[in-house]
């Protein structure tokens, strides 16, 4: 099976009769594993690249949006480690003594 199935044109019998939305519905039936990639291409073509690219993360803006009732929670992908950036930010805000982190590993759920 192809890893780029979502980019292939259908046979000429279907290609010009299906709208992009119908093409994605067809893809969902035959290759559901490729639907997300097809949706990203669809959104980029119809709405623009800015709708599929995440904005750069701004820690200061996020911090300003937080509060004691709305804390910042970071859910990271494997290998990501923003701790050094977070520590530098705490120092610039004169809050390094108030900074503490909790890794939600084994047994840390109750502490969090």
PDB file of C-alpha atoms in Angstrom, residues 6 35-48 52:
ATOM      1  CA  UNK A   6      -4.197  10.605  -0.161  1.00  0.00           C
ATOM      2  CA  UNK A  35      -7.662  10.848   5.949  1.00  0.00           C
ATOM      3  CA  UNK A  36      -5.847  13.252   8.286  1.00  0.00           C
ATOM      4  CA  UNK A  37      -3.191  14.008   5.678  1.00  0.00           C
ATOM      5  CA  UNK A  38      -5.907  14.595   3.070  1.00  0.00           C
ATOM      6  CA  UNK A  39      -7.788  16.927   5.425  1.00  0.00           C
ATOM      7  CA  UNK A  40      -4.624  18.951   5.999  1.00  0.00           C
ATOM      8  CA  UNK A  41      -4.112  19.323   2.246  1.00  0.00           C
ATOM      9  CA  UNK A  42      -7.785  20.274   1.818  1.00  0.00           C
ATOM     10  CA  UNK A  43      -7.655  22.922   4.545  1.00  0.00           C
ATOM     11  CA  UNK A  44      -4.415  24.365   3.188  1.00  0.00           C
ATOM     12  CA  UNK A  45      -5.835  24.637  -0.349  1.00  0.00           C
ATOM     13  CA  UNK A  46      -9.244  25.985   0.651  1.00  0.00           C
ATOM     14  CA  UNK A  47      -8.370  28.217   3.607  1.00  0.00           C
ATOM     15  CA  UNK A  48      -4.636  28.782   3.555  1.00  0.00           C
ATOM     16  CA  UNK A  52      -2.703  24.139   9.451  1.00  0.00           C
TER      17      UNK A  52
END
